[in-house]
Amino acid sequence: MCEPRKSLPSPTLSGSQVQGLGTCKGWLFKWTNYLKGYQRRWFVLSNGLLSYYRTQADMAHTCRGTLSLATTHIEVGDHCHLVLSSGGRSYYLKASSEGECQRWISALQQAKANSTHMMHHSDDSGDEGPISQAERTLTQGALKTLVSKLEDLSTCNELIGKHGAALQRSLGEFEELHGPTDGTSDKLKAVNERAALFRITCNAMVNACRDFLDLAELQSRRWHRALQHEREQRHHLEETIEQLAKQHNCLERALRDPPITRQEGAEQTEGDESDDDENTEFFDAMEESPAFITVTSSEHNQHRLSSSRQSMSGVLATDWNQENSSGQLRRARRTCIPDKPNYSLNLWSIMKNCIGKELSKIPMPVNFNEPLSMLQRLTEDLEYSELLDRAANCSSSVEQMCLVSAFSVSSYSTTVHRTGKPFNPLLGETYELDRLEDYGYRSLCEQVSHHPPAAAHHVISQRGWTLWQDITIDSKFRGKYISVMPRGYIHLQFHSSGNHYVWGKVTSTVHNIIVGKLWIDQSGDIEIVNHRTKDTCHLKFSPYSYFSRDSPRKVTGVVMDAEDTAHYILSGTWDDKMEYAKIVDRSGGCGGPEARQKTVYQTLPPKLLWKKYPLPENAENMHYFSSMALTLNEPEDAVAPTDSRLRPDQRLMEEGLWDEANAQKQRLEEGQRLDRRKREAQTTLAVEEGRDIERYLPLWFEKRSDPDSGDSSYVYRGGYWEAKDSQDWSQCPKVF
């Protein structure tokens, strides 16, 4: 039974318990939603906070919600109902009886009064709150010292007053003894006035000291109340973070457990679903779900397995032919790097003062980096370049679009475990990847802007395609997560057909910055357009949701021609594989209000488009690098002096010398800041003198307007590979 602030023990009735002053526990019914109605929940009132749990056992790890009574409005309804509202949240509660309802109302109102009293207590009150004995002793000692000093001042004041009065009497007697003379009388009067002023000043000083003592005593009480409030807030915050960590661990264990079938777990999940529904917002299904429904044609179901096997064998055969078409053995490249050292460092201790800032402007140690630069990460998009080789041989533009779409998704497959931040390239830094003998392409990247950070990338392949992109990274730290938003477009052109594809990138989000294990997610939409044929493909990267029944990291899409006729459905996940299914029939929907809003596509059995390569052995100790990523920073001869492979801090980090790497990183960044200030000073001087501003110009790229899309971007101007052949790097700036 719930009774507020009673010193005598109370009996336990109706499942409610009194645990002392201001603490109460018991069962109440809480409104969840229109499907589940009221559900029985275990409520705990303690220290001005009302928390609830699904069961008593959940108190150890899973709190469903908490309200602070100090800012909560309590509304009493009819028939054992009450409503608690705070900060836009409302709890609709119902007690089992009128008596139980009244006891809860009394307890809540008393807790609210106590919380309000603690927060808004009058400044003139002498209540200092529950402070420790040591602090009380220290404060009382300080006040006693001040009182003692004030008594000393009062004693001095009395002595000064006595001596001043005696001085005035002596002066009066002196004046009567010697008789009044003009000069002596004026001097004696002046001395009397000064003595009187001195005594008045001493009295004023003592009064000011007394006022200071009173003010210090008043402020001491205020400081104690403020300190106590801050301690309580810190304690509540620590409890909240601890609960978050426990819930995170429970979710991780739940994900690791084997799934329960619907038949076996129907009875078990019934109670849990009602809990999930409490915190789930309901939207129109069209807002979050795909705008179409796919149904596999029944006449082809029996051939699904054989078709899938044939598709996989075709992919393998294609890869084998490409690897051996040159008739040469590929160069043996490294398959491992030194293991990542186990250095512990608290990310939150560095990031807590950087909320809202751009990520590229936050100085961070190499402990949170991976030994690759952003230029190398852009080059890593080419890991599945064989998809473009296959697309170059397609005669159908819509089938070619399917392969291009799979290539755009495959660039995210290496990021699923890669929570490390790549090094920000220095202005003028470059990176080349010459895989002409292995895969038939050459790649070049250059950092063309420092703030905002922007990189230009150009790839030309002997197997019939050219790719270029101009990407600016916009990143923000939001407190609990980091968002990385690439701005710009990727261009791909096939030599034989002239098909020109353009698309962008989705947002990458790193979660659990404060507590828990870091994990990364990709979310957003990609619109791929063939500017020659006007074919399009809309890809949707679904954000991860704990309550979603879909597979995590899901990607869906539909390929349409210029007349908006759908030809293929794409489905899969960005960290594993993509499949495509040919559409054989379509309709406007059937069977219910949701389906009537969507197009229903009937398709052939899906075939495999792309499958992720397995990670190399011991990848978890090598920053989860893929086989290609392990080779990107491998030293090579004859590269430009601005190449990322020659960056000293990145090389030291890869070798496990993180302290030395941090020192080099600080040196390079300070040098870059100095160069930027020099350029800004030169720009200011040119404006003042009326001269033309000399802007920084990249060495290997220049800005042009694309004739198909109309976008302005950096494109390769030529000359790099010729300079490499002649080893003439005289134009290159010194960046390291």
XYZ file of C-alpha atoms in Angstrom:
736
model
C 0.000 0.000 0.000
C 1.319 3.408 -0.911
C 1.371 6.033 1.880
C 3.477 9.184 1.607
C 6.014 10.303 4.193
C 5.075 8.244 7.245
C 7.626 7.371 9.840
C 5.742 4.331 11.134
C 5.846 1.094 9.110
C 2.773 0.438 6.988
C 1.251 -2.905 6.040
C 1.519 -4.162 2.470
C -1.795 -4.231 0.609
C -2.827 -4.637 -3.017
C 0.756 -5.183 -4.155
C 1.959 -1.690 -3.142
C 4.818 -1.173 -0.728
C 6.109 1.756 1.311
C 9.905 1.750 1.579
C 10.319 4.772 3.849
C 10.022 8.498 3.368
C 9.165 9.482 -0.196
C 9.573 5.951 -1.590
C 6.705 3.818 -2.876
C 6.282 0.754 -5.086
C 3.219 -0.940 -6.520
C 1.168 -2.140 -9.487
C -0.797 0.272 -11.689
C -2.456 -0.126 -15.059
C -0.900 2.027 -17.824
C -2.523 2.848 -21.172
C -0.373 1.569 -24.074
C -2.374 1.866 -27.326
C -5.711 1.059 -28.874
C -4.679 -2.512 -29.665
C -3.506 -3.485 -26.180
C -5.391 -1.024 -23.977
C -4.324 -0.853 -20.341
C -1.427 -3.092 -19.284
C -0.314 -3.922 -15.737
C 3.046 -2.324 -14.898
C 5.242 -2.086 -11.803
C 5.729 1.550 -10.671
C 8.408 2.890 -8.316
C 8.294 6.348 -6.690
C 11.637 7.398 -5.217
C 13.566 10.668 -4.761
C 10.976 12.653 -6.679
C 11.115 10.298 -9.695
C 8.340 7.983 -10.894
C 9.660 5.021 -12.922
C 7.857 2.022 -14.313
C 8.853 -1.490 -15.404
C 7.118 -4.387 -17.097
C 7.694 -6.630 -14.070
C 9.473 -6.394 -10.729
C 12.300 -8.501 -12.150
C 12.974 -5.814 -14.786
C 14.015 -3.322 -12.108
C 17.565 -4.650 -12.322
C 18.066 -3.807 -15.978
C 15.156 -2.366 -18.023
C 13.343 0.827 -17.038
C 10.487 1.624 -19.439
C 10.193 5.309 -18.544
C 10.754 7.955 -15.863
C 9.023 11.212 -14.923
C 10.377 13.920 -12.627
C 7.596 14.946 -10.248
C 9.010 18.460 -9.880
C 7.858 19.336 -13.415
C 4.869 16.960 -13.659
C 1.231 18.026 -13.764
C -1.046 15.616 -11.862
C -4.653 15.403 -13.072
C -7.188 13.225 -11.222
C -9.992 11.664 -13.237
C -13.013 9.526 -12.475
C -13.127 5.824 -11.641
C -9.569 5.408 -10.337
C -7.979 7.238 -13.299
C -5.159 9.781 -13.170
C -3.004 11.501 -15.796
C 0.632 12.563 -15.321
C 2.001 15.040 -17.884
C 5.573 16.345 -18.176
C 7.589 17.702 -21.107
C 5.170 16.578 -23.816
C 4.809 13.060 -22.350
C 1.659 11.811 -20.645
C 1.057 8.684 -18.573
C -2.580 7.558 -18.422
C -2.851 5.387 -15.308
C -5.576 3.432 -13.534
C -5.545 1.935 -10.035
C -7.242 -1.270 -8.997
C -9.457 0.442 -6.402
C -10.492 3.873 -5.128
C -8.419 3.446 -1.975
C -5.338 2.469 -3.935
C -5.874 5.421 -6.277
C -6.124 7.876 -3.361
C -2.974 6.516 -1.768
C -1.035 6.904 -5.031
C -2.396 10.446 -5.519
C -1.318 11.428 -2.002
C 2.119 9.948 -2.512
C 2.584 11.670 -5.887
C 1.405 15.055 -4.604
C 3.664 14.826 -1.555
C 6.639 13.838 -3.749
C 5.867 16.735 -6.116
C 5.698 19.169 -3.184
C 9.005 17.906 -1.806
C 10.713 18.160 -5.213
C 9.357 21.663 -5.810
C 10.435 22.695 -2.323
C 13.977 21.497 -2.975
C 14.225 23.256 -6.360
C 12.499 26.584 -5.560
C 13.218 27.114 -1.885
C 13.306 30.726 -0.772
C 16.760 32.310 -0.686
C 16.106 33.596 2.860
C 15.452 30.130 4.217
C 17.915 28.694 6.672
C 17.446 25.125 5.418
C 20.790 23.957 4.091
C 19.655 20.563 2.842
C 21.236 17.208 3.607
C 24.952 17.977 3.518
C 27.723 15.877 4.977
C 29.001 16.346 8.515
C 32.506 17.225 7.270
C 31.152 20.000 5.044
C 28.956 21.348 7.834
C 31.941 21.407 10.219
C 34.104 23.174 7.634
C 31.441 25.804 6.971
C 30.789 26.419 10.648
C 34.520 26.789 11.234
C 34.788 29.397 8.502
C 31.840 31.337 9.903
C 33.337 31.186 13.416
C 36.596 32.606 12.040
C 34.719 35.439 10.364
C 32.789 36.167 13.584
C 36.037 36.183 15.558
C 37.619 38.644 13.127
C 34.515 40.797 13.339
C 34.747 40.823 17.155
C 38.387 41.894 16.858
C 37.339 44.737 14.575
C 34.615 45.747 17.058
C 37.165 45.791 19.881
C 39.503 47.939 17.813
C 36.576 50.207 17.006
C 35.779 50.639 20.684
C 39.418 51.413 21.480
C 39.608 53.919 18.651
C 36.410 55.528 19.928
C 37.764 55.788 23.470
C 41.109 57.174 22.334
C 39.395 59.573 19.956
C 37.160 60.907 22.737
C 40.190 61.265 25.020
C 42.026 63.120 22.266
C 39.149 65.518 21.825
C 39.006 66.180 25.575
C 42.733 66.789 25.682
C 42.480 69.238 22.831
C 39.648 71.056 24.618
C 41.643 71.304 27.808
C 44.658 72.564 25.852
C 42.550 75.242 24.258
C 41.163 76.439 27.620
C 44.651 76.439 29.198
C 46.440 78.545 26.572
C 43.571 80.779 25.644
C 42.066 81.321 22.240
C 44.335 82.587 19.530
C 43.408 82.799 15.912
C 46.009 80.381 14.545
C 45.833 77.877 17.401
C 42.013 77.834 17.485
C 41.734 76.981 13.800
C 44.264 74.183 14.086
C 42.551 72.674 17.130
C 39.188 72.776 15.342
C 40.671 71.011 12.327
C 42.210 68.311 14.538
C 38.854 67.785 16.306
C 37.054 67.413 12.963
C 39.628 64.898 11.690
C 39.376 62.856 14.898
C 35.577 62.787 14.573
C 35.768 61.754 10.919
C 38.245 59.012 11.806
C 35.886 57.607 14.437
C 32.932 57.732 12.024
C 34.988 55.959 9.353
C 35.945 53.206 11.790
C 32.295 52.706 12.711
C 31.377 52.482 9.015
C 34.128 49.924 8.429
C 32.875 47.728 11.240
C 29.298 47.981 9.971
C 30.450 47.029 6.457
C 32.281 43.992 7.854
C 29.142 42.985 9.739
C 27.115 43.252 6.513
C 29.742 41.180 4.721
C 29.464 38.469 7.378
C 25.680 38.370 7.057
C 25.917 38.184 3.285
C 28.553 35.420 3.460
C 26.312 33.407 5.773
C 23.348 33.832 3.405
C 25.405 32.909 0.339
C 26.789 29.885 2.155
C 23.280 28.490 2.507
C 22.581 29.178 -1.161
C 25.808 27.481 -2.239
C 24.992 24.433 -0.159
C 21.562 24.112 -1.759
C 23.001 24.557 -5.269
C 25.746 22.021 -4.580
C 23.270 19.503 -3.234
C 21.037 19.952 -6.297
C 23.993 19.411 -8.654
C 24.970 16.257 -6.775
C 21.460 14.877 -7.094
C 21.383 15.672 -10.800
C 24.745 13.970 -11.305
C 23.550 10.922 -9.389
C 20.407 10.710 -11.530
C 22.485 11.060 -14.702
C 24.834 8.274 -13.608
C 21.855 6.011 -12.881
C 20.367 6.798 -16.310
C 23.634 6.030 -18.123
C 23.972 2.792 -16.151
C 20.449 1.779 -17.178
C 21.261 2.590 -20.820
C 24.367 0.431 -20.671
C 22.406 -2.470 -19.144
C 19.680 -2.174 -21.768
C 22.311 -2.079 -24.514
C 23.893 -5.267 -23.187
C 20.483 -6.942 -23.040
C 19.794 -5.970 -26.665
C 23.178 -7.334 -27.744
C 22.478 -10.637 -25.974
C 19.042 -10.771 -27.582
C 20.567 -10.302 -31.032
C 23.102 -13.065 -30.389
C 20.429 -15.540 -29.248
C 18.950 -17.847 -31.929
C 15.616 -16.597 -33.295
C 12.410 -18.221 -32.065
C 9.899 -19.392 -34.638
C 6.469 -17.844 -34.628
C 4.823 -21.136 -33.571
C 7.238 -21.710 -30.696
C 7.408 -18.112 -29.541
C 3.850 -16.868 -30.067
C 2.964 -17.273 -26.413
C 6.262 -15.807 -25.266
C 6.195 -12.725 -27.490
C 2.630 -11.746 -26.706
C 3.627 -9.925 -23.541
C 6.724 -8.403 -25.085
C 4.860 -6.981 -28.074
C 2.584 -5.016 -25.784
C 5.685 -3.458 -24.272
C 7.144 -2.544 -27.631
C 3.869 -0.992 -28.671
C 4.097 1.504 -25.808
C 7.128 3.202 -27.358
C 6.253 2.676 -31.033
C 4.869 5.552 -33.068
C 2.285 4.572 -35.661
C 2.547 6.085 -39.149
C 0.915 5.528 -42.474
C 2.504 2.442 -43.966
C 3.374 4.353 -47.134
C 5.843 6.588 -45.263
C 8.369 3.927 -44.230
C 7.623 0.804 -46.253
C 8.501 0.354 -49.952
C 6.048 1.778 -52.449
C 5.583 -1.610 -54.074
C 4.905 -5.259 -53.241
C 6.637 -8.128 -55.019
C 5.160 -11.567 -55.607
C 7.204 -14.371 -57.200
C 5.507 -16.000 -60.134
C 4.312 -19.498 -59.096
C 5.070 -21.136 -62.430
C 8.778 -20.419 -61.941
C 9.128 -21.357 -58.262
C 10.361 -24.886 -58.982
C 13.267 -23.444 -61.004
C 14.415 -20.990 -58.332
C 17.230 -23.116 -56.905
C 18.670 -24.057 -60.278
C 18.461 -20.443 -61.503
C 20.275 -19.207 -58.427
C 23.027 -21.788 -58.901
C 23.372 -20.891 -62.558
C 23.609 -17.201 -61.670
C 26.331 -17.853 -59.098
C 28.292 -20.057 -61.493
C 28.012 -17.343 -64.115
C 29.472 -14.791 -61.731
C 32.342 -17.095 -60.837
C 33.014 -17.892 -64.483
C 33.075 -14.205 -65.322
C 35.553 -13.480 -62.525
C 37.781 -16.389 -63.629
C 37.840 -15.186 -67.212
C 38.717 -11.652 -66.158
C 41.504 -12.789 -63.883
C 43.093 -14.921 -66.581
C 42.298 -12.984 -69.741
C 45.684 -11.245 -69.714
C 47.530 -14.540 -69.521
C 49.787 -13.105 -66.796
C 50.168 -13.877 -63.129
C 49.048 -11.058 -60.862
C 51.556 -9.405 -58.580
C 51.574 -10.892 -55.095
C 50.371 -8.243 -52.665
C 50.369 -8.198 -48.897
C 47.628 -10.015 -47.025
C 48.131 -8.617 -43.509
C 49.269 -5.582 -41.542
C 50.478 -5.310 -37.910
C 47.762 -5.992 -35.345
C 45.985 -2.979 -33.920
C 47.364 -2.110 -30.440
C 44.922 -2.333 -27.546
C 45.108 1.278 -26.361
C 42.131 2.364 -24.267
C 40.897 5.925 -24.657
C 37.519 7.421 -23.821
C 35.966 8.918 -26.957
C 33.334 10.788 -24.933
C 36.019 12.619 -22.950
C 37.216 14.159 -26.241
C 33.920 14.589 -28.069
C 31.722 16.016 -25.277
C 32.968 19.562 -25.945
C 32.522 19.258 -29.715
C 28.743 18.740 -30.020
C 27.437 20.453 -33.158
C 30.862 20.985 -34.707
C 31.997 19.748 -38.095
C 33.900 16.492 -37.679
C 36.826 17.567 -39.864
C 37.512 20.498 -37.507
C 37.725 18.379 -34.346
C 41.339 17.587 -33.375
C 41.432 13.894 -32.545
C 44.283 11.491 -31.771
C 45.037 8.592 -34.104
C 43.443 6.238 -31.546
C 40.127 6.790 -33.329
C 41.535 6.619 -36.858
C 42.250 3.774 -39.203
C 45.568 3.760 -41.138
C 43.975 4.906 -44.399
C 43.205 8.371 -45.722
C 39.868 9.505 -47.118
C 41.414 9.353 -50.607
C 42.136 5.670 -50.084
C 38.612 5.104 -48.780
C 37.233 6.630 -51.990
C 39.478 4.345 -54.030
C 38.173 1.379 -52.044
C 34.836 1.834 -53.860
C 36.514 -0.017 -56.763
C 36.748 -3.310 -54.854
C 33.936 -4.766 -56.971
C 34.953 -3.175 -60.281
C 34.161 -6.458 -62.038
C 30.492 -5.401 -61.837
C 31.309 -2.492 -64.162
C 33.305 -4.820 -66.430
C 30.230 -7.007 -66.775
C 27.992 -3.950 -67.273
C 30.208 -2.733 -70.121
C 29.314 -5.901 -72.050
C 25.526 -5.551 -71.540
C 23.447 -4.793 -74.603
C 20.330 -3.932 -72.566
C 20.413 -0.569 -70.782
C 18.042 -1.709 -67.997
C 20.189 -4.788 -67.276
C 23.220 -2.518 -67.275
C 21.398 -0.294 -64.762
C 20.972 -3.316 -62.447
C 24.740 -3.919 -62.409
C 25.508 -0.220 -61.901
C 23.051 -0.180 -58.988
C 24.721 -3.211 -57.428
C 28.086 -1.461 -57.792
C 26.757 1.629 -55.989
C 25.577 -0.571 -53.096
C 28.777 -2.641 -52.956
C 30.856 0.412 -51.999
C 29.269 0.324 -48.525
C 29.934 -3.371 -47.839
C 33.350 -2.711 -46.278
C 31.965 -0.163 -43.783
C 29.838 -2.465 -41.628
C 32.594 -2.928 -38.993
C 34.752 0.066 -39.944
C 34.014 2.567 -37.163
C 37.509 4.088 -37.371
C 37.817 7.559 -38.868
C 40.027 7.847 -41.975
C 42.769 10.475 -41.961
C 41.733 13.868 -43.320
C 43.901 14.408 -46.425
C 46.150 17.451 -46.551
C 45.534 20.003 -49.282
C 47.326 18.783 -52.410
C 47.669 15.214 -51.137
C 47.145 12.541 -53.814
C 46.646 8.808 -54.049
C 47.123 6.590 -57.078
C 46.101 2.982 -57.574
C 47.547 1.381 -60.703
C 45.808 -1.950 -61.279
C 46.179 -1.933 -65.056
C 47.717 -5.412 -65.211
C 45.419 -6.894 -62.547
C 41.992 -5.376 -63.183
C 42.520 -3.143 -66.209
C 42.081 0.264 -64.522
C 44.078 3.202 -63.181
C 42.790 5.425 -60.376
C 43.888 8.859 -59.145
C 42.581 10.972 -56.228
C 43.561 14.479 -55.136
C 42.466 16.640 -52.194
C 41.274 19.794 -53.967
C 39.922 21.745 -50.962
C 40.688 21.869 -47.254
C 37.618 23.625 -45.777
C 35.217 22.294 -46.740
C 37.179 19.070 -47.311
C 36.716 17.950 -50.921
C 38.375 15.254 -53.012
C 38.351 14.568 -56.756
C 38.628 11.033 -58.138
C 39.185 9.734 -61.675
C 39.317 6.122 -62.921
C 39.805 4.905 -66.469
C 39.471 1.246 -67.383
C 40.682 -0.655 -70.423
C 37.530 -2.768 -70.087
C 35.205 -0.112 -71.424
C 34.309 2.436 -68.726
C 35.412 5.670 -67.025
C 34.371 6.829 -63.558
C 34.882 10.216 -61.904
C 33.535 11.841 -58.773
C 33.849 15.087 -56.803
C 32.897 14.477 -53.157
C 32.699 17.010 -50.324
C 32.358 15.556 -46.840
C 29.906 17.297 -44.494
C 30.006 15.769 -41.027
C 28.457 16.698 -37.692
C 28.783 15.406 -34.164
C 25.314 15.212 -32.598
C 26.163 14.042 -29.068
C 25.032 10.405 -29.240
C 26.041 9.810 -32.846
C 28.148 11.161 -35.700
C 26.609 11.827 -39.121
C 28.721 11.884 -42.293
C 26.915 13.347 -45.305
C 28.838 13.095 -48.615
C 27.908 15.894 -51.013
C 28.507 15.601 -54.733
C 27.913 13.105 -57.514
C 29.545 10.048 -59.053
C 29.715 9.876 -62.848
C 30.130 6.673 -64.840
C 30.349 6.466 -68.644
C 30.607 3.366 -70.810
C 32.771 3.778 -73.892
C 30.853 1.655 -76.395
C 27.274 2.762 -75.700
C 27.958 6.246 -74.337
C 25.563 5.592 -71.421
C 26.282 8.203 -68.735
C 25.145 7.323 -65.191
C 25.053 9.811 -62.311
C 24.229 9.140 -58.635
C 25.015 10.364 -55.118
C 25.796 8.787 -51.754
C 23.735 8.135 -48.624
C 24.333 9.303 -45.051
C 26.616 7.251 -42.808
C 25.917 7.337 -39.049
C 28.157 6.086 -36.239
C 26.076 5.301 -33.134
C 26.776 4.787 -29.410
C 29.318 7.565 -28.952
C 28.423 7.917 -25.241
C 27.939 4.332 -24.122
C 27.966 0.894 -25.708
C 29.696 -0.613 -28.706
C 30.186 1.613 -31.744
C 28.214 0.551 -34.817
C 27.608 2.113 -38.212
C 24.486 2.412 -40.337
C 23.734 3.652 -43.847
C 20.412 5.344 -44.571
C 18.793 7.452 -47.267
C 17.899 7.279 -50.945
C 20.016 7.053 -54.100
C 18.625 8.097 -57.473
C 20.668 6.678 -60.380
C 19.974 8.308 -63.753
C 21.182 7.282 -67.210
C 21.290 10.654 -68.969
C 21.411 9.099 -72.441
C 18.418 6.739 -72.190
C 16.664 8.418 -69.196
C 16.482 5.057 -67.387
C 16.328 5.435 -63.594
C 16.781 3.337 -60.496
C 15.593 4.452 -57.066
C 17.414 2.710 -54.211
C 16.216 2.970 -50.616
C 18.637 2.241 -47.741
C 16.378 1.514 -44.771
C 17.712 2.793 -41.417
C 18.161 0.164 -38.742
C 15.271 -0.196 -36.302
C 15.141 -2.565 -33.349
C 11.375 -2.932 -33.779
C 11.414 -3.595 -37.526
C 10.649 -7.102 -38.782
C 12.743 -6.515 -41.924
C 16.304 -7.725 -42.167
C 18.811 -5.103 -40.982
C 20.740 -3.000 -43.531
C 18.047 -3.648 -46.111
C 18.226 -2.112 -49.594
C 15.358 -2.157 -52.097
C 14.967 -0.602 -55.520
C 13.144 -0.627 -58.831
C 14.626 -0.086 -62.316
C 12.465 1.910 -64.727
C 12.857 3.063 -68.317
C 12.207 6.517 -69.728
C 8.423 5.842 -69.807
C 8.434 4.936 -66.060
C 7.811 1.290 -66.862
C 9.324 -0.949 -64.191
C 11.533 -3.785 -65.489
C 13.459 -5.132 -62.491
C 13.119 -5.259 -58.715
C 16.339 -5.057 -56.669
C 16.601 -6.329 -53.107
C 19.262 -7.278 -50.609
C 21.490 -5.773 -47.943
C 24.380 -3.366 -48.313
C 26.696 -5.578 -46.230
C 26.074 -8.942 -47.931
C 24.486 -9.257 -51.375
C 22.076 -7.838 -53.947
C 19.602 -9.745 -56.119
C 17.468 -8.722 -59.068
C 14.157 -10.116 -60.285
C 12.546 -9.485 -63.693
C 9.002 -8.125 -63.549
C 6.487 -10.152 -65.548
C 3.242 -8.530 -64.443
C 1.981 -5.629 -62.367
C -1.286 -4.450 -60.899
C -2.637 -1.550 -58.876
C -2.902 -3.568 -55.683
C -5.358 -5.919 -54.041
C -6.619 -7.215 -50.761
C -6.735 -4.317 -48.300
C -6.389 -0.585 -47.810
C -2.565 -0.713 -47.596
C -2.128 -2.833 -50.712
C -4.547 -0.642 -52.697
C -2.103 2.234 -52.229
C 0.805 0.276 -53.690
C 1.778 -1.321 -56.963
C 2.007 -5.111 -56.855
C 4.786 -6.547 -59.056
C 4.840 -10.194 -60.093
C 8.421 -11.273 -60.771
C 10.523 -14.229 -61.805
C 12.681 -15.833 -59.107
C 15.493 -13.442 -58.095
C 19.041 -13.946 -59.332
C 22.276 -12.983 -57.680
C 23.843 -9.707 -58.820
C 26.600 -9.233 -56.265
C 27.948 -11.061 -53.226
C 30.383 -9.648 -50.681
C 33.820 -11.256 -50.408
C 34.604 -12.780 -46.990
C 36.952 -10.822 -44.748
C 40.532 -12.084 -44.462
C 41.671 -14.096 -41.469
C 42.359 -12.034 -38.325
C 40.469 -9.065 -39.788
C 39.129 -8.090 -36.349
C 42.700 -7.228 -35.294
C 43.471 -5.389 -38.548
C 40.756 -2.699 -38.374
C 38.336 -5.067 -40.179
C 40.087 -4.306 -43.470
C 39.027 -6.214 -46.568
C 41.589 -7.929 -48.780
C 41.738 -4.867 -51.006
C 41.980 -2.407 -48.096
C 45.029 -4.290 -46.785
C 46.877 -3.447 -50.013
C 45.933 0.226 -50.298
C 48.686 1.538 -48.018
C 51.303 -0.960 -49.172
C 54.518 0.932 -50.105
C 55.147 1.257 -53.836
C 57.966 2.757 -55.874
C 57.750 5.710 -58.257
C 54.604 7.254 -56.757
C 54.267 11.040 -56.423
C 55.831 12.659 -53.312
C 52.303 13.766 -52.340
C 50.952 10.181 -52.256
C 49.099 9.066 -49.098
C 51.420 6.068 -48.768
C 54.215 8.522 -47.825
C 52.241 10.263 -45.071
C 54.332 9.728 -41.892
C 51.602 9.776 -39.224
C 49.498 7.273 -41.144
C 52.490 4.967 -41.683
C 53.481 5.121 -37.990
C 49.936 4.303 -36.928
C 49.850 1.271 -39.221
C 53.091 0.070 -37.599
C 51.575 0.412 -34.111
C 53.643 3.463 -33.040
C 50.677 5.581 -32.007
C 52.497 8.097 -29.772
C 54.909 8.947 -32.591
C 51.979 9.046 -35.021
C 50.132 11.565 -32.838
C 53.206 13.813 -32.762
C 53.530 13.693 -36.573
C 49.806 14.269 -37.023
C 49.961 17.386 -34.857
C 52.973 18.668 -36.849
C 51.266 18.170 -40.210
C 47.983 19.751 -39.101
C 49.754 22.767 -37.599
C 51.691 23.238 -40.853
C 48.452 23.073 -42.830
C 46.817 25.664 -40.565
C 49.825 27.953 -41.039
C 49.596 27.623 -44.838
C 45.901 28.434 -44.732
C 46.511 31.578 -42.668
C 49.141 32.682 -45.190
C 46.678 32.226 -48.073
C 44.001 34.149 -46.179
C 46.454 36.993 -45.489
C 47.432 37.119 -49.164
C 43.761 37.192 -50.162
C 43.044 40.058 -47.751
C 46.037 42.015 -49.075
C 44.943 41.467 -52.683
C 41.446 42.766 -51.903
C 42.843 45.855 -50.181
C 45.164 46.591 -53.105
C 42.486 45.873 -55.711
C 44.415 43.003 -57.304
C 42.965 39.728 -58.561
C 42.716 37.046 -55.888
C 45.009 34.087 -56.536
C 42.948 31.091 -55.503
C 44.382 27.657 -54.842
C 44.320 25.485 -57.952
C 44.604 21.679 -57.804
C 47.501 20.182 -59.736
C 45.791 17.320 -61.598
C 42.113 18.358 -61.638
C 40.147 21.351 -62.883
C 36.533 22.414 -62.517
C 34.252 21.947 -65.514
C 30.531 21.874 -66.162
C 29.101 18.499 -67.193
C 27.164 18.771 -70.504
C 24.653 16.036 -69.559
C 23.787 16.798 -65.940
C 24.748 20.481 -65.931
C 26.625 20.060 -62.635
C 30.004 21.694 -62.075
C 32.650 19.316 -60.737
C 36.369 18.634 -60.693
C 37.535 16.434 -63.587
C 40.931 15.039 -64.477
C 42.987 17.442 -66.619
C 45.672 14.866 -67.463
C 49.419 14.691 -67.045
C 49.802 12.554 -63.928
C 50.641 9.229 -65.541
C 52.972 10.951 -68.000
C 54.778 12.601 -65.055
C 55.045 9.213 -63.396
C 56.541 7.633 -66.510
C 59.197 10.373 -66.686
C 59.479 10.691 -62.874
C 59.149 14.463 -63.175
C 57.446 15.559 -59.945
C 58.802 19.125 -59.964
C 55.265 20.573 -59.974
C 54.231 18.758 -56.799
C 53.958 20.815 -53.599
C 55.562 19.722 -50.344
C 52.692 18.499 -48.180
C 54.433 16.084 -45.771
